[in-house]
Structures are given as structure tokens and as C-alpha cells.
Coordinates of C-alpha atoms in Angstrom, one line a residue:
X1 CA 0.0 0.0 0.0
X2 CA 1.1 3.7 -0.9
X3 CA 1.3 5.9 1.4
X4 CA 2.4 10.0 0.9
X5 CA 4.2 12.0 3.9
X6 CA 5.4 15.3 3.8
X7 CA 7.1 17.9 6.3
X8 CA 6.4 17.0 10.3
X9 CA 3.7 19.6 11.7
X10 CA 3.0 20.6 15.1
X11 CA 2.4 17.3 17.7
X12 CA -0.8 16.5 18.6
X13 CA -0.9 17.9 22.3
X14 CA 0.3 21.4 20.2
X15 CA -2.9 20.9 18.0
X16 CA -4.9 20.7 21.5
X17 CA -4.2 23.8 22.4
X18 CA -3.9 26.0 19.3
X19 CA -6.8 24.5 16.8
X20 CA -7.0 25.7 13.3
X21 CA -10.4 25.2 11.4
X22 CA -9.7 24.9 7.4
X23 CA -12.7 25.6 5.6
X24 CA -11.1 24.7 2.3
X25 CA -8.4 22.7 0.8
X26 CA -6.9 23.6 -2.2
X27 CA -6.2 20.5 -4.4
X28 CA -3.3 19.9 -6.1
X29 CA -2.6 16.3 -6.4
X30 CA -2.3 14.0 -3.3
X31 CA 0.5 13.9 -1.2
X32 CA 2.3 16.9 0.7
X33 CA 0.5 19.6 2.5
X34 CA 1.5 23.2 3.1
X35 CA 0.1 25.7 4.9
X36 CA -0.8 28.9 2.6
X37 CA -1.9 30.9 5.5
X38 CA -1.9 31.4 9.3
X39 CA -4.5 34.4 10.6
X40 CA -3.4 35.7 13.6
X41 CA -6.6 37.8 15.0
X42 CA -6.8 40.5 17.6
X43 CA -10.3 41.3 18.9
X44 CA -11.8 43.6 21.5
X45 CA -14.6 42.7 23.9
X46 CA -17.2 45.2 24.0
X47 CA -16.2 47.5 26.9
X48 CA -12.7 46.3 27.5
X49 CA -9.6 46.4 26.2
X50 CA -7.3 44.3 23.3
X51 CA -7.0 40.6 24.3
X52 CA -4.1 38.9 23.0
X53 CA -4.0 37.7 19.9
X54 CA -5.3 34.1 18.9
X55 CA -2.9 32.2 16.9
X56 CA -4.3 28.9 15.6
X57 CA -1.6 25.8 14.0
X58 CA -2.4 24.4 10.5
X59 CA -3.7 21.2 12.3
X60 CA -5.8 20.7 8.6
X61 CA -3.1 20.2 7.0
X62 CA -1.5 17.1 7.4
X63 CA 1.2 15.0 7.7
X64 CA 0.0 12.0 6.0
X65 CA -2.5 12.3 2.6
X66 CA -3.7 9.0 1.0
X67 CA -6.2 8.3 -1.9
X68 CA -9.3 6.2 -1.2
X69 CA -8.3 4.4 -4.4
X70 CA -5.0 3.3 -2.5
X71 CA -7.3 0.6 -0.7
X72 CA -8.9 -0.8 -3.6
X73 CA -12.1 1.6 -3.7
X74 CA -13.6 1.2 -6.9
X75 CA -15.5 4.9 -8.0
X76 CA -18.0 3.1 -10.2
X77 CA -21.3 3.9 -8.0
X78 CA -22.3 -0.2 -7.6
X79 CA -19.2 -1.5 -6.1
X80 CA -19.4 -1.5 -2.0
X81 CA -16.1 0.2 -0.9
X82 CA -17.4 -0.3 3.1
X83 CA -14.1 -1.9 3.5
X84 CA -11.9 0.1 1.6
X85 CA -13.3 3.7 3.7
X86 CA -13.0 1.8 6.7
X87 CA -9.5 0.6 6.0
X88 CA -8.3 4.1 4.4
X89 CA -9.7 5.8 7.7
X90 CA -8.2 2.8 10.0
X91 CA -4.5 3.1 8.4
X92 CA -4.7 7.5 9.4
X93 CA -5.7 7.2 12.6
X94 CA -2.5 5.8 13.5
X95 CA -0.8 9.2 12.9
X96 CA -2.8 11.0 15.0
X97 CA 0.0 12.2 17.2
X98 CA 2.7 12.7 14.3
X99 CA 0.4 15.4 12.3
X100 CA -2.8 13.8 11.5
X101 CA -4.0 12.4 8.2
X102 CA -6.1 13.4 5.5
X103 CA -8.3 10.7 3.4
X104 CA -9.0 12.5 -0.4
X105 CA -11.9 10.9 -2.1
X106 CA -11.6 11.7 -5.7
X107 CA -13.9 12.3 -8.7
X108 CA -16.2 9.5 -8.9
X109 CA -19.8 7.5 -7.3
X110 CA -18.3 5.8 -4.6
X111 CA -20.7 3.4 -2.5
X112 CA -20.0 2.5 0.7
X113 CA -22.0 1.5 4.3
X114 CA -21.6 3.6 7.3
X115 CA -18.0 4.2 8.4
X116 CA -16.5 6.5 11.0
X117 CA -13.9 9.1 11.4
X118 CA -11.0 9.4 13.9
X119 CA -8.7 12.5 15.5
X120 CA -6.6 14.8 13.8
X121 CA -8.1 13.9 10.5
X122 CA -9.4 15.6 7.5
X123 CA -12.6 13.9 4.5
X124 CA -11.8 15.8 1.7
X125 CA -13.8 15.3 -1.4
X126 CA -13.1 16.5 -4.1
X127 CA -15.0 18.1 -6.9
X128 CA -17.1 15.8 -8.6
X129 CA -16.6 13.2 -5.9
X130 CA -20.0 11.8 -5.0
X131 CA -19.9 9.4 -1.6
X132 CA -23.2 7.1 -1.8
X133 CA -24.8 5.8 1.5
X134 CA -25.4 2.4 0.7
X135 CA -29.0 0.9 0.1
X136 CA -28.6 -2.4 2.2
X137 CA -30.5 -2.3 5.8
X138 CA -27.6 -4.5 7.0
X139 CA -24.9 -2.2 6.4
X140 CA -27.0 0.1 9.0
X141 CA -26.6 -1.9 12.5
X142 CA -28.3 -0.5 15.5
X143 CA -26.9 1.8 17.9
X144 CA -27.7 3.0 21.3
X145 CA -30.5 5.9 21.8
X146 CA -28.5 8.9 22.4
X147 CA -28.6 9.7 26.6
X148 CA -30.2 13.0 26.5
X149 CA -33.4 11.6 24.1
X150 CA -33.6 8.0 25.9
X151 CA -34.8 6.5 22.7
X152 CA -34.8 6.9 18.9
X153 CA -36.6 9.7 18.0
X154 CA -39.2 8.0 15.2
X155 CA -39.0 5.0 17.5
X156 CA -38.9 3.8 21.0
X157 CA -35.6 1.3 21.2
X158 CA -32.2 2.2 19.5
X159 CA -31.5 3.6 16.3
X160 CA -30.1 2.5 12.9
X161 CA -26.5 4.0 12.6
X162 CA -25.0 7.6 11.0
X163 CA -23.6 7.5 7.7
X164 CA -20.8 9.2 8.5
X165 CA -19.9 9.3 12.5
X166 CA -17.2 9.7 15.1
X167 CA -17.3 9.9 19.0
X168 CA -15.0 11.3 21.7
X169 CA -12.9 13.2 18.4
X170 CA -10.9 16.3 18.9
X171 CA -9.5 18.0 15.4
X172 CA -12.1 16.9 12.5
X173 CA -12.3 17.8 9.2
X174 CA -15.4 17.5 6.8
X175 CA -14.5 19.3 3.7
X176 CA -14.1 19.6 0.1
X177 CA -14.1 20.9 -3.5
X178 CA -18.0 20.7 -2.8
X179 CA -18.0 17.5 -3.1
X180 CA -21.4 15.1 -2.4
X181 CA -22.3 13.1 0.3
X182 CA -25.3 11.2 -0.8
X183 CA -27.9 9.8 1.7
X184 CA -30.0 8.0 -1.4
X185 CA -32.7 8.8 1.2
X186 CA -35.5 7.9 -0.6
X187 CA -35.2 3.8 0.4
X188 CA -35.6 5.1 4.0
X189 CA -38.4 7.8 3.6
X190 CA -40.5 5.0 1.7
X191 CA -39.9 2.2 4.4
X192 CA -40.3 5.1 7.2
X193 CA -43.9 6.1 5.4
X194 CA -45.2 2.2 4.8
X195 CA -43.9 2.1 8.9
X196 CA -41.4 -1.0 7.9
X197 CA -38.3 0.2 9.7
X198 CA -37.6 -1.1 12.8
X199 CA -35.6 1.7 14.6
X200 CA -35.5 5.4 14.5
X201 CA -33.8 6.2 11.1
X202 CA -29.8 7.7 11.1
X203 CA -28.8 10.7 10.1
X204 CA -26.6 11.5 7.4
X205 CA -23.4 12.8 9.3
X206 CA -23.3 12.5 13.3
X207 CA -20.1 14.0 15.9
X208 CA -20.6 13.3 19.4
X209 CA -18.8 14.1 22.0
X210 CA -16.3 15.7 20.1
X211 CA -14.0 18.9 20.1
X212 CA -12.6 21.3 17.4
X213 CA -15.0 20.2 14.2
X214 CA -15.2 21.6 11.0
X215 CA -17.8 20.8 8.3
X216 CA -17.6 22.9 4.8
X217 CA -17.9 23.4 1.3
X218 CA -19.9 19.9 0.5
X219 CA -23.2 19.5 -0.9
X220 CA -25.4 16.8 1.3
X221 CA -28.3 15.3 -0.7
X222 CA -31.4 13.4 0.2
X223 CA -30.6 12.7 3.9
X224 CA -32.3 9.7 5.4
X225 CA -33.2 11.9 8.1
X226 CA -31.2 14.6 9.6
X227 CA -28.3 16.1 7.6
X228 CA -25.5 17.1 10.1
X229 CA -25.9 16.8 13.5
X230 CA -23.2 17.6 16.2
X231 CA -24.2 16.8 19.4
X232 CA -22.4 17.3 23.0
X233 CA -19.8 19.0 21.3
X234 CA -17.8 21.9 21.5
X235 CA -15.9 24.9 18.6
X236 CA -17.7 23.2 15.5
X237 CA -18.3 25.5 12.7
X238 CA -20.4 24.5 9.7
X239 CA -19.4 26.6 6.6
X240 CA -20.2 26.9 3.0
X241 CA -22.5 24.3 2.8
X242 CA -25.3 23.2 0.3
X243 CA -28.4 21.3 1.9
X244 CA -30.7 19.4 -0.5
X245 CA -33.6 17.7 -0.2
X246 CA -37.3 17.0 -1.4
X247 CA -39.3 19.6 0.8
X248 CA -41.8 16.6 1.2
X249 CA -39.1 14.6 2.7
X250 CA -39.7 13.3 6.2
X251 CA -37.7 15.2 8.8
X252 CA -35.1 16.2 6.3
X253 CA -33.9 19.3 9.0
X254 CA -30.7 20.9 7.4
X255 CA -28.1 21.8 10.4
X256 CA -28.8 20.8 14.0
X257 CA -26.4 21.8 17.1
X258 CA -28.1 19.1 19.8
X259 CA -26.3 20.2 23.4
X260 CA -23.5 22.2 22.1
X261 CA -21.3 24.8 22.5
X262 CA -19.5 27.6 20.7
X263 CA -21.2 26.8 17.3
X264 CA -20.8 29.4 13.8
X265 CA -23.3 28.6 10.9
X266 CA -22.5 30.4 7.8
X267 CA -23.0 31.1 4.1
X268 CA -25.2 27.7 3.8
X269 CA -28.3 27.0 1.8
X270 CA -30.8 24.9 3.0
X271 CA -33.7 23.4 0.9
X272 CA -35.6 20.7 3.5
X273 CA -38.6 18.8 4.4
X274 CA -38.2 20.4 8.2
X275 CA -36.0 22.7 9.8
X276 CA -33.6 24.4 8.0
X277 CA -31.5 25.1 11.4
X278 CA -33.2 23.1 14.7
X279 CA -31.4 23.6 17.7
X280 CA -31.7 21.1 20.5
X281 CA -30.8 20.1 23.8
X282 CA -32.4 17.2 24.8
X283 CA -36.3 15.3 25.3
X284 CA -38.1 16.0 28.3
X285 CA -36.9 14.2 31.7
X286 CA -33.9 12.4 30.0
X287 CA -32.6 15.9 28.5
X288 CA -33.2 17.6 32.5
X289 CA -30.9 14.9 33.3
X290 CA -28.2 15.0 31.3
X291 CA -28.2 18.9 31.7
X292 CA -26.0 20.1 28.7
X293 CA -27.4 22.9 27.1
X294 CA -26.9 24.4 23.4
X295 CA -25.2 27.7 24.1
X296 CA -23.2 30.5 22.3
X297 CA -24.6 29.6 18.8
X298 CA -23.8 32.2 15.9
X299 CA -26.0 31.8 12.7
X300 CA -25.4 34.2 9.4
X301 CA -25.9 34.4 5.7
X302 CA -28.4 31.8 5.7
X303 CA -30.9 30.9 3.0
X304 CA -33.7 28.4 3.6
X305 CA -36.5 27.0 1.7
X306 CA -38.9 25.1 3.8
X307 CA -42.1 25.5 2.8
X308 CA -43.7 23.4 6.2
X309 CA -41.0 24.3 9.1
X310 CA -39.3 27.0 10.3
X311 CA -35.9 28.7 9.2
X312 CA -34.5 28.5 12.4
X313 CA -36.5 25.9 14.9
X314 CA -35.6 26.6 18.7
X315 CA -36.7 23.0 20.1
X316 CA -38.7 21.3 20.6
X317 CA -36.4 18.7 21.9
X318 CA -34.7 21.5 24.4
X319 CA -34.7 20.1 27.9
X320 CA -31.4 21.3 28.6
X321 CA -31.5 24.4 27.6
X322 CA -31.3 26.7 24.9
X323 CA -28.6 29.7 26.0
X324 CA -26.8 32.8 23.5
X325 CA -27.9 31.9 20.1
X326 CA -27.0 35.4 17.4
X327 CA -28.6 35.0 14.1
X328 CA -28.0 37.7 11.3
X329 CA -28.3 38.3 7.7
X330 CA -31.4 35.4 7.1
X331 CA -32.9 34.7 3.6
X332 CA -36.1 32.8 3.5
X333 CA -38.1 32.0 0.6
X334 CA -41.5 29.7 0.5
X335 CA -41.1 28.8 4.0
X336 CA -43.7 27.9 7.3
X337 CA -42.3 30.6 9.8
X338 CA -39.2 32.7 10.1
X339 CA -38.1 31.9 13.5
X340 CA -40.2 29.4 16.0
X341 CA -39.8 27.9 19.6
X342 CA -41.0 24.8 20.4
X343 CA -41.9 24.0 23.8
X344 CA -44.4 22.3 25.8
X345 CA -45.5 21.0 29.6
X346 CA -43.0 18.4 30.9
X347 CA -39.9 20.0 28.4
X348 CA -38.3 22.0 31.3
X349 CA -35.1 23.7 30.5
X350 CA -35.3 27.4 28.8
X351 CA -34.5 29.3 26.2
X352 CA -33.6 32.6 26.8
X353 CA -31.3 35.3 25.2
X354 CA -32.2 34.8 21.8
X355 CA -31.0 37.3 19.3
X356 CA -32.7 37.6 15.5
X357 CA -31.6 40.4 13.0
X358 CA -31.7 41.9 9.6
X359 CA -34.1 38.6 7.9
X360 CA -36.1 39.0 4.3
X361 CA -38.5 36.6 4.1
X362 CA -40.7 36.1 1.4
X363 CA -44.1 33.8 1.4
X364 CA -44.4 33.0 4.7
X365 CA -47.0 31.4 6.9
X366 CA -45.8 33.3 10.1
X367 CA -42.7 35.3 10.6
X368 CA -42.9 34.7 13.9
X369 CA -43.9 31.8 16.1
X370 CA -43.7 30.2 19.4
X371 CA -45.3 27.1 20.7
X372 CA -46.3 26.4 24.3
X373 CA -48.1 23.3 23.3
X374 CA -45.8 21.4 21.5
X375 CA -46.7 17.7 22.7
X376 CA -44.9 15.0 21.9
X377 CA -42.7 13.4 24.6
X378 CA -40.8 10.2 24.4
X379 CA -42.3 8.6 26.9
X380 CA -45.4 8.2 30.2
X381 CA -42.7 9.5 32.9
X382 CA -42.3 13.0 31.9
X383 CA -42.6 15.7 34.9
X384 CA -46.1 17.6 34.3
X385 CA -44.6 20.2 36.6
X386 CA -41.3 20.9 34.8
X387 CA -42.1 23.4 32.9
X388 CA -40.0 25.8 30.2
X389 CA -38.5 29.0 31.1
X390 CA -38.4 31.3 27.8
X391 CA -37.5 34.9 28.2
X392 CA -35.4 37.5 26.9
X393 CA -36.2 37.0 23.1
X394 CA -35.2 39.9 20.5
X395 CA -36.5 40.0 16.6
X396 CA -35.3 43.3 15.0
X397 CA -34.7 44.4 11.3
X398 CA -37.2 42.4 9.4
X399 CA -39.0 42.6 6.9
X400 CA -41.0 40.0 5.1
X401 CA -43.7 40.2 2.1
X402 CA -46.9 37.8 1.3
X403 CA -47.5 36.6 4.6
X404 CA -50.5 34.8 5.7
X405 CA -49.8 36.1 9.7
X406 CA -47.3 37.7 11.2
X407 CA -46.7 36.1 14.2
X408 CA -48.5 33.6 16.1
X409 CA -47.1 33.6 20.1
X410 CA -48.8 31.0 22.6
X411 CA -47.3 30.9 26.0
X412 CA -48.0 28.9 28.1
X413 CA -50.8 29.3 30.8
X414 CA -49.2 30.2 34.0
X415 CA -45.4 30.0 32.3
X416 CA -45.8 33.1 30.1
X417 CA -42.9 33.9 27.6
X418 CA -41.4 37.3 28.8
X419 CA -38.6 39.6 27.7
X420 CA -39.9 39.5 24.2
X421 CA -38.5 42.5 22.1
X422 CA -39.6 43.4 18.3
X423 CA -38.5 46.1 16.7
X424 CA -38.2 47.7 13.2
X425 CA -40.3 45.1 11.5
X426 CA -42.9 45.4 8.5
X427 CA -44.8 42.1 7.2
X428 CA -47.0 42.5 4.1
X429 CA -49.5 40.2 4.9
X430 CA -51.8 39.0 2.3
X431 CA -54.9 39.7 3.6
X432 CA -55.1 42.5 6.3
X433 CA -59.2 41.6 7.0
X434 CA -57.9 38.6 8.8
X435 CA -55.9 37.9 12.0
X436 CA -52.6 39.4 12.1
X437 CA -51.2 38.7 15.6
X438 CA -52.4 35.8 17.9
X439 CA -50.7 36.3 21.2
X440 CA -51.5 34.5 24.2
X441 CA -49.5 34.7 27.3
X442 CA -46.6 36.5 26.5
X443 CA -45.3 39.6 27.8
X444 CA -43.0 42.1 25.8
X445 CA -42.2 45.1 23.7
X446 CA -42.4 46.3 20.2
X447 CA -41.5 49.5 18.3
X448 CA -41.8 50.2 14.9
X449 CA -43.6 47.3 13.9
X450 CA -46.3 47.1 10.5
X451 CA -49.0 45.9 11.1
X452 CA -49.5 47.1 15.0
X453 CA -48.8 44.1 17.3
X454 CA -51.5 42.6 19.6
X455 CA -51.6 44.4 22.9
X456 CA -49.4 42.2 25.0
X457 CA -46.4 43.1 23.2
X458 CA -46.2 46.8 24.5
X459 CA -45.9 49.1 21.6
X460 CA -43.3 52.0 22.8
X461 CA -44.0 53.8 19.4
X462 CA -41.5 54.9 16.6
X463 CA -39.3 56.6 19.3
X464 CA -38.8 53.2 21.4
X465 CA -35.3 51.2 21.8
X466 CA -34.7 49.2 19.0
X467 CA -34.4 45.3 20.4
X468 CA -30.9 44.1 21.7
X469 CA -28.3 42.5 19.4
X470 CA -24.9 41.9 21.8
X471 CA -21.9 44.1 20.4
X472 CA -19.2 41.7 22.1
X473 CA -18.1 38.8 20.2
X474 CA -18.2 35.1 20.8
X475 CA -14.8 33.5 20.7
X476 CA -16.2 31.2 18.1
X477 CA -16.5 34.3 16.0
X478 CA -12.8 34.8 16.2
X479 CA -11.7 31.8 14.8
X480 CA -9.8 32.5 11.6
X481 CA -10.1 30.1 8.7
X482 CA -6.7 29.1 7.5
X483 CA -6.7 26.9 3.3
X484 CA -3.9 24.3 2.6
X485 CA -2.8 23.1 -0.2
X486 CA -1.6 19.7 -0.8
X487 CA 0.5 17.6 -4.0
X488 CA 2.2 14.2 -4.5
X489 CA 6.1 14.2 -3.5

């Protein structure tokens, strides 16, 4: 077997502590990597002085760069390379500590089962590369429910497996030439409709537990259900992707951070059957007790086409707790509602300091909504006392045209949502005869808002304080992206 090394890079425990994200990799051939740049940033908190700068190792580019074809993979869309992905991604892994590996999957329709990733390790497809989730039900073994859910989510039990997975990673790369990974997720939407599966179906790329993850500049396609779904992870930025899916595809949601921290979105385009962006923290009492909320999540330049979910779903699965989420610059065309929380009696958890600006929506059924009686739970044993905390909510800069409503805002009775701000927003809705705003305990604010909002948000006139958007910046946000460039020696 062939294998291609080039210069030594930083060791691993080096790579710990100074993480580099690469958000592209410039092909040249297969073999040596260099870096082409190294950002060092300086940033300013808002009120304080200069921190020091960040400087962040070229841990994407690696030591050690192999082809898929160098394990006998065979690009011809029909022949099973299961073996040859898990072999390829079995031979890297052993370089963890001497500068990581990166597995190149060239042009070509190459089948394969679920496999997994490893550490310090970069998927790079490149253009015209197409990976195909294979077909057979028996390349798709169980798995256990994750702990935070207590069961599959379209099923009691366990689940069938990811596609493409890793657990307990630190220093992933997803990333390509926008290259495809292909979910061929019409075999599971069929047998999930005739109700012939057995388990809760898997999604098309899971990372648990994991640490330092980038995912960007691929195309995902026809998901069997999810498409990318980190979850109890940490620094994971998703950039320049492409979602794609049949907007009648069963829970087809686009992006979703499930208890995780420090998370960028950016520059993606979403066309799904549900959620464009769904962020989650857990299912009713088995989300309370694993306690790890989905916090300090930045979302911008986003497009979405959903025409029967939301843009950017908050829930409903969000037991432990929905914290810091900044979402700017929003596109959405032909979709159910611009922003929605889900939420219901028994959830728990909260979410509070939400932060929305500067969205142009167009066809919408709400621009706004929030659900206090969002009722599914996974189980009899749920608390009928626990129940959600939702405050401190800010919409500002919007505007949308040929709206049916523009916001629809149920609390919950006895747990109203409070802190709600809207500001500087005009919807066009279609028919102004009918009911604009259906509020029900709530409590909040609004200024400069067309049509006038429903008496329990406050209206403070032209001259009230536009809604909050924080001025200090995440330290997600100040994570450089750094390109390498890689050739045969």
C-alpha cells in the first residue's frame, strides 16, 4: 500500500491547544501539505480592552494524505467500498500524534456503508466526488439511543447507525471541493412512510462528543433523516454548505447543534422537508438529566427553503436548555415561519437570550412563532410540573412580504414567555381583513412594527429602543479560517 508524507507539523498535544479550522483545501494532487496561510486575530470585547492575539496551528493540514483508491475503492457507484473507507480511515488514525491524516476521495460515485472518522483527521472530497450511503439495511446496524433523548426519536428502542460518525474526536475535518455526500434517502423515507423500519432512522453525518469540528464546502443530498448533527460538542463551525432535499421529505432538518457549545453557521443553503436550522438540547426528563445545554450559537448568511418548518427551529427537543444563540443576515423564501420555539408541559429547560436580526423573508406562513403546546414526549414518565423558562427574546430588522400572519405567540398558561423585544419590522401580509397577531401569554415590547402588534407586546412607538443585538463577540466568532494546499512528493 502507498502511502504519501510530507514535512512533520505541530504534535498532537500542540494541536490541543492552538486549533485551526480549514474551511477549504486547495487540491493539487495527493501527497504533501502546506500551509498557505496562518491568521493571527486580535479582537476587542465590548467595553474592554485588546485581548491577546489568537494564533491557531495548521492542524488541517496534514502530515500524512492518501487516496481512497489506494485501498482498492472502486469509484464506479455499484461497487461496495465499506471496507476500503474503513480501512483508508483505520490506516490514518495511527498518525494521530505525528500530524494527523487526510483521506481524499476523488472524482467518482463511490458506495459504501456507514463508516467512521478518527482525531486529527481531515474527509476531503473533491470536486465531482459523490460518496453514496449504501442501500442495504444491514450495512445500518443498530446503535444505542442517544442519553439525553432515551430512545430513537421515530421509534422507541435504539436507532439505525449515521452515515458518516465519530465519538469522543478532537480535530475533525469535513471538507471539500463541494464535493457530495449522498444519503440515497428515498429507500428510508418509503420504508419510514409504509412504517417497515424497525428503529428510529440515522442521520446523514453525526459527531458526538467531540472537540474542534469543522464541516464545509460539500453538498449533502437526500438525507435519510437529519443532515448534520453535532451533538455534545464543543468549537464546531459549519461553513459553505449546500443542503438538498425534497421539501416533502420526512424530517429532512438541514443543520442541527443538539447540546453544544461555541457553534458558527455560515454562508449555507438549505432546501428541507423540516427545519432548515433546529437547535436542540435534549427530550423531556432524559434531556433535564443530562443537563447540557446548546449555548453561544452564531448563525449568518443563511438561506432556507422550507415550505412546512421553520428557518430556524428553537426545540422542541430542548430540555437542557437553549442559551446565547445570534442569528443575522437570514434569507427565506416559500417557508412555514421565520423563527419558531417549540416548547411544551414536561420540556423544562429554557431558552432565553435569543437574538434575530436583519431577515427577508418572502411567502411565509408566520414570521414569527412560538409554541407552548408542542406535545410530543418520548415517553409516560415525563414531569407535568417541569415546565420551560423562555425569556429574553429579540427580533429586530425584518421585513417580510406575502405573509399569511405575522406572528402567532402562545405561551403557556401560568409560564408566560417574557422579555420578548420586536422592533423595526414590517410584514406584508396577504390579507389585512384577517388575523394578524395571535398572542396569548406572553409579555413584551415592540417599536416600529407594520401591522401594530396585539396588545401584549407593548408598543413603545417609533421613538422606542430598538431590540438588543450583543456588540461583544463570541470566541467562536474569532476563529480564523486558515486553506492548505496539498501535491504528491
Amino acid at each position: 500500500m502507498e502511502s504519501f508524507q510530507a514535512r512533520r507539523r505541530p504534535p498532537a498535544l500542540e494541536i490541543l491547544t492552538l486549533w485551526t479550522v480549514a474551511a477549504m483545501v486547495f487540491f493539487i494532487g495527493t501527497g504533501e501539505c502546506t500551509r498557505i496561510r496562518n491568521h493571527v486575530h486580535h479582537h476587542r470585547k465590548h467595553g474592554g480592552g485588546p485581548e491577546k492575539a489568537s494564533s491557531y496551528a495548521p492542524s488541517s493540514c496534514r502530515a500524512h494524505v492518501v487516496n481512497l483508491t489506494d485501498f482498492g475503492a472502486v469509484g464506479d457507484g455499484e461497487t461496495s467500498n465499506t471496507a476500503a473507507f474503513a480501512a483508508a480511515v483505520a490506516h490514518l488514525a495511527q498518525y494521530g500524534m505525528d500530524g494527523g491524516g487526510m483521506l481524499v476521495v476523488p472524482p467518482g460515485r463511490w458506495l459504501t456503508g456507514p463508516f467512521n472518522l478518527t482525531s486529527h483527521f481531515t474527509l476531503f472530497l473533491d470536486s465531482d466526488a459523490v460518496i453514496l450511503a449504501s442501500q442495504d439495511i444491514n450495512e445500518w446496524p443498530p446503535i444505542a439511543p442517544l442519553p439525553s433523548y432515551g430512545r430513537g426519536r421515530d421509534l422507541p428502542g435504539p436507532r439505525y447507525s449515521n452515515f458518516i460518525m465519530g465519538t469522543n474526536l478532537t480535530d475533525v475535518v469535513i471538507t471539500g471541493n463541494n464535493g457530495t455526500i449522498n444519503g440515497q434517502g428515498k429507500f428510508w423515507w418509503d420504508k419510514f412512510h409504509k412504517k417497515e423500519l424497525d428503529y428510529t432512522r440515522g442521520y446523514l453525518l453525526e459527531v458526538m462528543f467531540s472537540d474542534h469540528v469543522v464541516i464545509s464546502n460539500l453538498t449533502f443530498v437526500d438525507a435519510p433523516s437529519w443532515n448534520i448533527h453535532p451533538v455534545y460538542c464543543s468549537n464546531v463551525i459549519v461553513s459553505g454548505i449546500t443542503i438538498l432535499a425534497p421539501t416533502d421529505s420526512p424530517n429532512t432538518d438541514g443543520i442541527d447543534p443538539d447540546s453544544s457549545s461555541d457553534v458558527r453557521i455560515e454562508d449555507c443553503y438549505i432546501v428541507s422537508g423540516d427545519d432548515c436550522i433546529a437547535i436542540k438540547s435534549g427530550w423531556d426528563e432524559h434531556g433535564i438529566q443530562f443537563n447540557m445545554p446548546s449555548q453561544r450559537i452564531v448563525i449568518r448568511r443563511l438561506t432556507c427553503i422550507s415550505p412546512t418548518s421553520a428557518v430556524i427551529a428553537l426545540g422542541s427537543e430542548m430540555s437542557g436548555g437553549i442559551q446565547d444563540v445570534r442569528a443575522e443576515d437570514i434569507t427565506a423564501i416559500n417557508s412555514e415561519s421565520g423563527v419558531r420555539i417549540k416548547t411544551g408541559v414536561g420540556r423544562g429547560g429554557f431558552v432565553k437570550d435569543i437574538f434575530v436580526r436583519r431577515m427577508n423573508l418572502y411567502t411565509m406562513k408566520w414570521v414569527f412563532w412560538m409554541t407552548g403546546n408542542y406535545g410530543q414526549h418520548p415517553d409516560e414518565n415525563f414531569n407535568p410540573d417541569a415546565l420551560p423558562d423562555i425569556e429574553g427574546i429579540n427580533y429586530s430588522d425584518v421585513y417580510a412580504e406575502n405573509v399569511t400572519m405575522a406572528a402567532r405567540l402562545e405561551g403557556i398558561p401560568k409560564d408566560p414567555f417574557t422579555g420578548i423585544c420586536i422592533s423595526n419590522v414590517t410584514a406584508q401580509v396577504v390579507n389585512s381583513k384577517k388575523l394578524q397577531w395571535n398572542c396569548t401569554n406572553i409579555q413584551g415590547v415592540s417599536s416600529s412594527v407594520t401591522p401594530t402588534p396585539c396588545a401584549l407586546l407593548h408598543d413603545q412607538g417609533s421613538y422606542g429602543s430598538p431590540c438588543k443585538f450583543p456588540e461583544d463577540r463570541l470566541d467562536i466568532d474569532s476563529v480564523q479560517i486558515n486553506g492548505c494546499s496539498f501535491r504528491r512528493v
